[in-house]
PDB file of C-alpha atoms in Angstrom:
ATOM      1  CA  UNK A 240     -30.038   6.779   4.286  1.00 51.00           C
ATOM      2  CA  UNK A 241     -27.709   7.904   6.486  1.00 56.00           C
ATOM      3  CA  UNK A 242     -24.099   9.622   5.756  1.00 58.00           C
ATOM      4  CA  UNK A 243     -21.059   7.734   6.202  1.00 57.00           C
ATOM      5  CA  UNK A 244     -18.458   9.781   8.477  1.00 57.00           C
ATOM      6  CA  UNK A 245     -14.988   9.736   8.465  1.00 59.00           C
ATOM      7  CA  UNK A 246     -13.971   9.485  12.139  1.00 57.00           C
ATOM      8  CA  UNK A 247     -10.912   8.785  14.305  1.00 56.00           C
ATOM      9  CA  UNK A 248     -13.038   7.023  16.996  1.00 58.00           C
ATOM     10  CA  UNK A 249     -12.067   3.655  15.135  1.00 54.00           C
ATOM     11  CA  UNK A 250      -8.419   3.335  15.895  1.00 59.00           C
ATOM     12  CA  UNK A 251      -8.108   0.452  18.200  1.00 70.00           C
ATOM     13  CA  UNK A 252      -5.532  -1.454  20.375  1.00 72.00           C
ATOM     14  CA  UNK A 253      -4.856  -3.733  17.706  1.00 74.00           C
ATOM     15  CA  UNK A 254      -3.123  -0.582  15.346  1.00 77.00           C
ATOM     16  CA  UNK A 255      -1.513   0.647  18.023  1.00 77.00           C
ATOM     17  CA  UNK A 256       0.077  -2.727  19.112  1.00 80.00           C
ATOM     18  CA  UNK A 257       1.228  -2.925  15.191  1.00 82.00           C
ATOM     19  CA  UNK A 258       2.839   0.130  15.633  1.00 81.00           C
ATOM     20  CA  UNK A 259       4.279  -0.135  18.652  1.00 82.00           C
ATOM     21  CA  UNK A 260       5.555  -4.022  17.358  1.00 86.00           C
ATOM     22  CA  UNK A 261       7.072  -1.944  14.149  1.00 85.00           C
ATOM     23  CA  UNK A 262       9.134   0.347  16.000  1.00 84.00           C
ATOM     24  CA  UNK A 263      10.527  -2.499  18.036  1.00 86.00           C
ATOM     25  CA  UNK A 264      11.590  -4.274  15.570  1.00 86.00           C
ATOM     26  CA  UNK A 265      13.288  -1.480  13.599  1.00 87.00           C
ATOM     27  CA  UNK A 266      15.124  -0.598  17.326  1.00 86.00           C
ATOM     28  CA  UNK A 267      16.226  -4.523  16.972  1.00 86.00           C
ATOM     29  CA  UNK A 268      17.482  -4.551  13.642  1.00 86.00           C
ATOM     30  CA  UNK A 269      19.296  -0.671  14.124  1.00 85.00           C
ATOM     31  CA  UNK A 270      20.965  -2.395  18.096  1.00 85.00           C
ATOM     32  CA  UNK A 271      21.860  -5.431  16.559  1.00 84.00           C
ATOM     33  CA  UNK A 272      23.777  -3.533  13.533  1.00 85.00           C
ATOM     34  CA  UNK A 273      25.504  -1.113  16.066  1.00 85.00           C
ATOM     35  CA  UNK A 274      26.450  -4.013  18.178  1.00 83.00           C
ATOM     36  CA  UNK A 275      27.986  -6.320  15.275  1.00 83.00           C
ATOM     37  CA  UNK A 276      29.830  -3.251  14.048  1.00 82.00           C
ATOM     38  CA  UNK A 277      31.449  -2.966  17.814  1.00 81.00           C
ATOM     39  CA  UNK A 278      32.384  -6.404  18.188  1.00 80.00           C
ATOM     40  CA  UNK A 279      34.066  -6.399  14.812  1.00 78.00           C
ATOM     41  CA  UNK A 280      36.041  -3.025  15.503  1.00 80.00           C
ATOM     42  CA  UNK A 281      36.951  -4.776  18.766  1.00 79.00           C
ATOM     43  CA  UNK A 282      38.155  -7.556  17.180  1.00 80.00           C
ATOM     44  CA  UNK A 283      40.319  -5.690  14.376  1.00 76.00           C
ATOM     45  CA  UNK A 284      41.532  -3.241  17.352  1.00 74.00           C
ATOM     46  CA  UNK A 285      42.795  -7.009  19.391  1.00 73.00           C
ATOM     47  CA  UNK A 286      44.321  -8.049  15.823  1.00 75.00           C
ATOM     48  CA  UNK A 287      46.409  -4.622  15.365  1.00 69.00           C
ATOM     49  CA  UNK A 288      47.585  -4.736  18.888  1.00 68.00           C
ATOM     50  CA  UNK A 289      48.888  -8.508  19.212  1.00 65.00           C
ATOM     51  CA  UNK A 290      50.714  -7.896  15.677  1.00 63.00           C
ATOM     52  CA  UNK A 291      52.246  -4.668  16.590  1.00 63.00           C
ATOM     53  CA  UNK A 292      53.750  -6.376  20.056  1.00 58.00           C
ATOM     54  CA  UNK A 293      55.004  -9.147  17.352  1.00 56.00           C
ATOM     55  CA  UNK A 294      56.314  -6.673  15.315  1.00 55.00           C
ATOM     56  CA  UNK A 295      57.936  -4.247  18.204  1.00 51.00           C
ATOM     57  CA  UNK A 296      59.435  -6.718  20.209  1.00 56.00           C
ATOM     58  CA  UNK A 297      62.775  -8.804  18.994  1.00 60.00           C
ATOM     59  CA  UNK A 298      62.432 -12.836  19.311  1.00 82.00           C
ATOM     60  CA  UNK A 299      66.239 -12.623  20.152  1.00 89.00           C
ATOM     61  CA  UNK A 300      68.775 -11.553  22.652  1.00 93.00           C
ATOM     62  CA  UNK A 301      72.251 -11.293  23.060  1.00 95.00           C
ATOM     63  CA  UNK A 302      73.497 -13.818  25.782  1.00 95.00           C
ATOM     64  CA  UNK A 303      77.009 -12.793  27.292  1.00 95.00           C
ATOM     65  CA  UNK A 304      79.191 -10.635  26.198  1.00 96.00           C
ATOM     66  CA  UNK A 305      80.312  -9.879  22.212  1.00 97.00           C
ATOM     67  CA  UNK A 306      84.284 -10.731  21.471  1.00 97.00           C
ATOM     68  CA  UNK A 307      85.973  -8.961  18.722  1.00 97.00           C
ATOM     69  CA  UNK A 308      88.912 -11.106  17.499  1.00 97.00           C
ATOM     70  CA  UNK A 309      92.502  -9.752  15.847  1.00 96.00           C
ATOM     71  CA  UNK A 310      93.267 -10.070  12.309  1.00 93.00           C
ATOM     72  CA  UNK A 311      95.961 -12.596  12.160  1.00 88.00           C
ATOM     73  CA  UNK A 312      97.217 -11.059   9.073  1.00 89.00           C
ATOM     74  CA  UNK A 313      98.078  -7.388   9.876  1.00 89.00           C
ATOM     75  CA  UNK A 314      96.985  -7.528  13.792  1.00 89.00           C
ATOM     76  CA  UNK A 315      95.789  -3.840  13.852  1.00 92.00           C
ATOM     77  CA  UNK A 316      92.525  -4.564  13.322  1.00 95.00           C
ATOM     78  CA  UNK A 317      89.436  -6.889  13.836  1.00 96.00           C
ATOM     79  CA  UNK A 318      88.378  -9.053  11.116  1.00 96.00           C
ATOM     80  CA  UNK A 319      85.663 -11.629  13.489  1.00 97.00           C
ATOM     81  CA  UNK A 320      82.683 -10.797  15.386  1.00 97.00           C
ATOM     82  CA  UNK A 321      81.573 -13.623  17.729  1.00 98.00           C
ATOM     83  CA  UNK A 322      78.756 -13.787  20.292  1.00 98.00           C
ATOM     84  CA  UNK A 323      75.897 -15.396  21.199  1.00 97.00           C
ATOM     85  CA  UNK A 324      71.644 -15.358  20.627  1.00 96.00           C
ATOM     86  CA  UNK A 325      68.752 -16.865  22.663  1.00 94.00           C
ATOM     87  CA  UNK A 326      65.264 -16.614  22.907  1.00 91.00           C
ATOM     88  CA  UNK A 327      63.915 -13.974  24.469  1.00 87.00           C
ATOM     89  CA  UNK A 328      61.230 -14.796  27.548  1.00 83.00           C
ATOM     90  CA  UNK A 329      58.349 -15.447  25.243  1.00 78.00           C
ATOM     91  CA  UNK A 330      59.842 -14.727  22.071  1.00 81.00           C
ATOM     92  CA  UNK A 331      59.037 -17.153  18.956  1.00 84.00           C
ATOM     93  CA  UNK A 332      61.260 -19.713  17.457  1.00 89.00           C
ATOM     94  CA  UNK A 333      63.900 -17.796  14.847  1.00 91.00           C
ATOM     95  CA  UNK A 334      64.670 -19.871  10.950  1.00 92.00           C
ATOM     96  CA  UNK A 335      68.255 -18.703  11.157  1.00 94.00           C
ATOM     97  CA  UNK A 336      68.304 -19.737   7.128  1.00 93.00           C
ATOM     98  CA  UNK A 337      65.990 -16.365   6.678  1.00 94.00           C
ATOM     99  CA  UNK A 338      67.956 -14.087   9.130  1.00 95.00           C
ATOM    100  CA  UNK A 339      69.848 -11.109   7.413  1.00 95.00           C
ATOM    101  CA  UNK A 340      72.125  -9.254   9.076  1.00 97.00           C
ATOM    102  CA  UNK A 341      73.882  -5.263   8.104  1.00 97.00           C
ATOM    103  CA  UNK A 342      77.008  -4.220   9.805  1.00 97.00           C
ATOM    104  CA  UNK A 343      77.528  -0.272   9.361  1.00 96.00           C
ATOM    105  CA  UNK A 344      80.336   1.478  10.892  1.00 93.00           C
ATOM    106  CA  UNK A 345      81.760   5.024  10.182  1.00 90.00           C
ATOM    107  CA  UNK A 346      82.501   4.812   6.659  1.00 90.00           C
ATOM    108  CA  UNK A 347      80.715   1.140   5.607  1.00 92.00           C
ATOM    109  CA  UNK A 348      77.469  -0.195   5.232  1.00 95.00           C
ATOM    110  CA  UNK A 349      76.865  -3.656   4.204  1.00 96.00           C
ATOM    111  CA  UNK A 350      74.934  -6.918   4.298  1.00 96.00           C
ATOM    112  CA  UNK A 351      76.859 -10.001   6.052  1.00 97.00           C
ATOM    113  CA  UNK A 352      75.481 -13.068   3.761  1.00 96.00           C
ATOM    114  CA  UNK A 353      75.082 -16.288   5.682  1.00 96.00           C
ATOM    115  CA  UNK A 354      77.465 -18.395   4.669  1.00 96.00           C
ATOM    116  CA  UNK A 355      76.936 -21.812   2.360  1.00 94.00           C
ATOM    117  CA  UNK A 356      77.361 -24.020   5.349  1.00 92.00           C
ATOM    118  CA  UNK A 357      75.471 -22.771   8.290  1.00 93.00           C
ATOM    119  CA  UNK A 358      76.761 -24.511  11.161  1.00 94.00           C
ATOM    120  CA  UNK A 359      80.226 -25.779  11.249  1.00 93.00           C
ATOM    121  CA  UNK A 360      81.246 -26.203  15.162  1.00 93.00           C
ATOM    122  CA  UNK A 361      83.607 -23.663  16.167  1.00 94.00           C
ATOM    123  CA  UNK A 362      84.775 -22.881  12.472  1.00 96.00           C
ATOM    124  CA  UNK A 363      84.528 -18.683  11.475  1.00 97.00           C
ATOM    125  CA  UNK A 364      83.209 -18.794   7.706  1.00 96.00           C
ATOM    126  CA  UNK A 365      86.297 -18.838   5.201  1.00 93.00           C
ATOM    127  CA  UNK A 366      84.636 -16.199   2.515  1.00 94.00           C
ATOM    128  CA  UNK A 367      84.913 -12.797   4.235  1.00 94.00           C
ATOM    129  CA  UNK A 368      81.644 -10.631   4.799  1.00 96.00           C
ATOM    130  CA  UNK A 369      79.714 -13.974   5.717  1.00 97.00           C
ATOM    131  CA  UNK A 370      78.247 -15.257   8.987  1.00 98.00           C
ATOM    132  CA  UNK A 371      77.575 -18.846  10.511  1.00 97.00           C
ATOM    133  CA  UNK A 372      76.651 -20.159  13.406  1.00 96.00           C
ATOM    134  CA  UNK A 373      79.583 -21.744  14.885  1.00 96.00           C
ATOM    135  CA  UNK A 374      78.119 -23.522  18.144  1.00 95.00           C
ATOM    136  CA  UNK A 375      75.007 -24.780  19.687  1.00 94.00           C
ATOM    137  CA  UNK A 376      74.422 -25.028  23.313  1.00 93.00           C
ATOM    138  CA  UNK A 377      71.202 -26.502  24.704  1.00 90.00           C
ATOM    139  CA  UNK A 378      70.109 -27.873  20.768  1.00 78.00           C
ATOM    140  CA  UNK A 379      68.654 -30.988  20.809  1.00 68.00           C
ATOM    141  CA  UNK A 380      68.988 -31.195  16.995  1.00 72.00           C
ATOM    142  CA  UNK A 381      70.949 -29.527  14.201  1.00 76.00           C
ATOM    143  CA  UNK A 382      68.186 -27.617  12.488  1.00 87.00           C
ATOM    144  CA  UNK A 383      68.779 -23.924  12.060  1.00 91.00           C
ATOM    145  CA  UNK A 384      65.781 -23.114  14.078  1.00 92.00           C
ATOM    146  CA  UNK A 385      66.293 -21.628  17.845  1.00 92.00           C
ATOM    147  CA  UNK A 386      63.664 -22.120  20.295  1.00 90.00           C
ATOM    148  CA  UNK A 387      63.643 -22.076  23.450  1.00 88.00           C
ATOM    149  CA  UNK A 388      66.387 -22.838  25.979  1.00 89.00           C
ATOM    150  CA  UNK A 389      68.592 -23.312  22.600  1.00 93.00           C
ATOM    151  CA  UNK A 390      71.764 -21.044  22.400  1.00 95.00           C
ATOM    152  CA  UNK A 391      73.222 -19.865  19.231  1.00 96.00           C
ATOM    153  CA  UNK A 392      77.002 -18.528  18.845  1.00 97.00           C
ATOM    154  CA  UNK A 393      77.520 -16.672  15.939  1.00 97.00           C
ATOM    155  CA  UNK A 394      80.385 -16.066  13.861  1.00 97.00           C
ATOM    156  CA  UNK A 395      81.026 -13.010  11.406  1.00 97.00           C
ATOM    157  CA  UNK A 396      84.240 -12.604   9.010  1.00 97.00           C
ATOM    158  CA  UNK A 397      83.679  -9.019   8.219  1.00 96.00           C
ATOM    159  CA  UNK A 398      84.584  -7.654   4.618  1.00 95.00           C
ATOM    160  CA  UNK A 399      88.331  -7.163   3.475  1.00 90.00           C
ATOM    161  CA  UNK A 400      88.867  -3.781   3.951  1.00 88.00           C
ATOM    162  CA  UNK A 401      86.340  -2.943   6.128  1.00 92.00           C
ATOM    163  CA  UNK A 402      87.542  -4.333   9.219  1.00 94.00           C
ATOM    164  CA  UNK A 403      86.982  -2.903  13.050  1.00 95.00           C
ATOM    165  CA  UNK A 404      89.716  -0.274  13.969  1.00 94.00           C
ATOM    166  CA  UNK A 405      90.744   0.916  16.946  1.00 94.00           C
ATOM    167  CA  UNK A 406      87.754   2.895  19.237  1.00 95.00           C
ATOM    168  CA  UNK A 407      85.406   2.412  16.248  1.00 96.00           C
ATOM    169  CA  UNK A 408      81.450   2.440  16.841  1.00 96.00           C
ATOM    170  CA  UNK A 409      79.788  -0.246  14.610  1.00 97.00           C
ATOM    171  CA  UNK A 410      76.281  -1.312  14.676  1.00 97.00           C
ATOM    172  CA  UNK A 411      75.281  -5.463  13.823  1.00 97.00           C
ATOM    173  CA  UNK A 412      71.823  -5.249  12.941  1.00 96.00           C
ATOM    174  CA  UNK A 413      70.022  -9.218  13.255  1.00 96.00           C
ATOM    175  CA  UNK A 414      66.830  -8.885  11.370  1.00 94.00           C
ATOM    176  CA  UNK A 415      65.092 -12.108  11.799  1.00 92.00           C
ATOM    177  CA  UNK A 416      62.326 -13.134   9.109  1.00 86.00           C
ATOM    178  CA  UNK A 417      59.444 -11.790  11.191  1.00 80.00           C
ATOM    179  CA  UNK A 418      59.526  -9.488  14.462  1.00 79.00           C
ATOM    180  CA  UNK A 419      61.804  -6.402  15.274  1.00 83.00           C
ATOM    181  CA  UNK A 420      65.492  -6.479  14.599  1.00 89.00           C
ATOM    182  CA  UNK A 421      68.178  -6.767  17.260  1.00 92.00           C
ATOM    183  CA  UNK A 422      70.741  -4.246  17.308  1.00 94.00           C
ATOM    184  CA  UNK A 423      74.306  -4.905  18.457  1.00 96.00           C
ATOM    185  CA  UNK A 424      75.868  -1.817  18.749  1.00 96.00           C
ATOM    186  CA  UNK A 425      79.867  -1.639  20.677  1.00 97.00           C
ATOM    187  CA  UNK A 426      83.015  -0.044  19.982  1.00 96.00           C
ATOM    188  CA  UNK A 427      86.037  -1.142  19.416  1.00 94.00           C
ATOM    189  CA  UNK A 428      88.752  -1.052  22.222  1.00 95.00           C
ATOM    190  CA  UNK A 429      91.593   1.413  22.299  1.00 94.00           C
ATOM    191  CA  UNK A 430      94.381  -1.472  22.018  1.00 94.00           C
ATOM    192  CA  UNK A 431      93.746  -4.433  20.274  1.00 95.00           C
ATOM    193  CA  UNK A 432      94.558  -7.792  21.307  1.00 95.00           C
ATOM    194  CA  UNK A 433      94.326 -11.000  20.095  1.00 95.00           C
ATOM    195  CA  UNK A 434      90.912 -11.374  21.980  1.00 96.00           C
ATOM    196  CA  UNK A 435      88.638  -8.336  22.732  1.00 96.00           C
ATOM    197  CA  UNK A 436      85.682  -7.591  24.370  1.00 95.00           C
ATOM    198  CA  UNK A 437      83.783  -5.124  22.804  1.00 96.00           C
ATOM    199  CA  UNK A 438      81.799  -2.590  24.707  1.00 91.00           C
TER     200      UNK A 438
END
């Protein structure tokens, strides 16, 4: 009887192929992981970047100029803020029933509340340290939504007592619901009359 040999003779295509099929598919499976993980950083990357523009950019702008008007009281200072907000090119539609706004000077920071009645055509709120809109240009409806081509004027009765003086910086900050706040910063004129224009 003859010996059986252990021999390496005996290896044929047919192993080889099975091998050679085997590392294929693990080079599939490893590519197609690597690949799905790149499209979803890519993705995520595209999310962070359209939110942060969102975010960055203010929705609003100041149309014209801001007008600081005298306190009919004492007439040394201004009591009433007025100016006026569009769209910017591109911006989103602003819920002016969510917009808060802070006015800080040199001694004074404070929140403006909106006032009870939103819009009331050309009439400054009556409850100092509120805001309303007090005109709409360009609004096909009443709603307290600008969009585009609409035109909001804006009136603020600032705080008793904290009223703009004489060549006195203030900042307005507008912060809308969602997007970057619009800053309104001027000074107030050297004489005051009974309509300024603040710079």
């Amino acid at each position: 009887m003859k010996k059986m040999m252990n021999r390496d003779e005996a290896f044929t295509g047919l192993e080889a192929a099975i091998v050679l099929i085997a590392f294929v598919v693990v080079a599939a499976v490893f590519s197609y992981v690597v690949l799905g993980a790149g499209f979803f950083t890519t993705q995520k990357s595209q999310e962070v970047v359209y939110t942060g523009v969102a975010q960055a950019s203010s929705s609003a702008e100041i149309i014209g100029d801001v007008y600081g008007l005298q306190n009919a009281t004492t007439a040394t200072n201004i009591d009433r803020i007025r100016f006026t907000l569009g769209l910017a090119a591109g911006g989103s539609p602003i819920d002016f029933s969510k917009v808060t706004m802070t006015w800080s000077d040199e001694s004074n920071v404070y929140i403006v509340d909106l006032d009870d009645t939103w819009y009331q055509a050309n009439t400054f709120p009556t409850v100092d340290g509120r805001w309303r809109v007090i005109d709409i240009q360009n609004g096909l409806t009443t709603d307290a939504l600008l969009e585009n081509q609409e035109q909001f004027t804006i009136g603020v009765f600032l705080s008793e007592g904290k009223h703009l003086t004489a060549n006195e910086k203030f900042n307005l900050e507008i912060k809308p619901s969602s997007g970057a706040a619009l800053g309104i910063k001027r000074t107030g004129p050297s004489k005051i009359a009974a309509v300024n224009l603040l710079y």
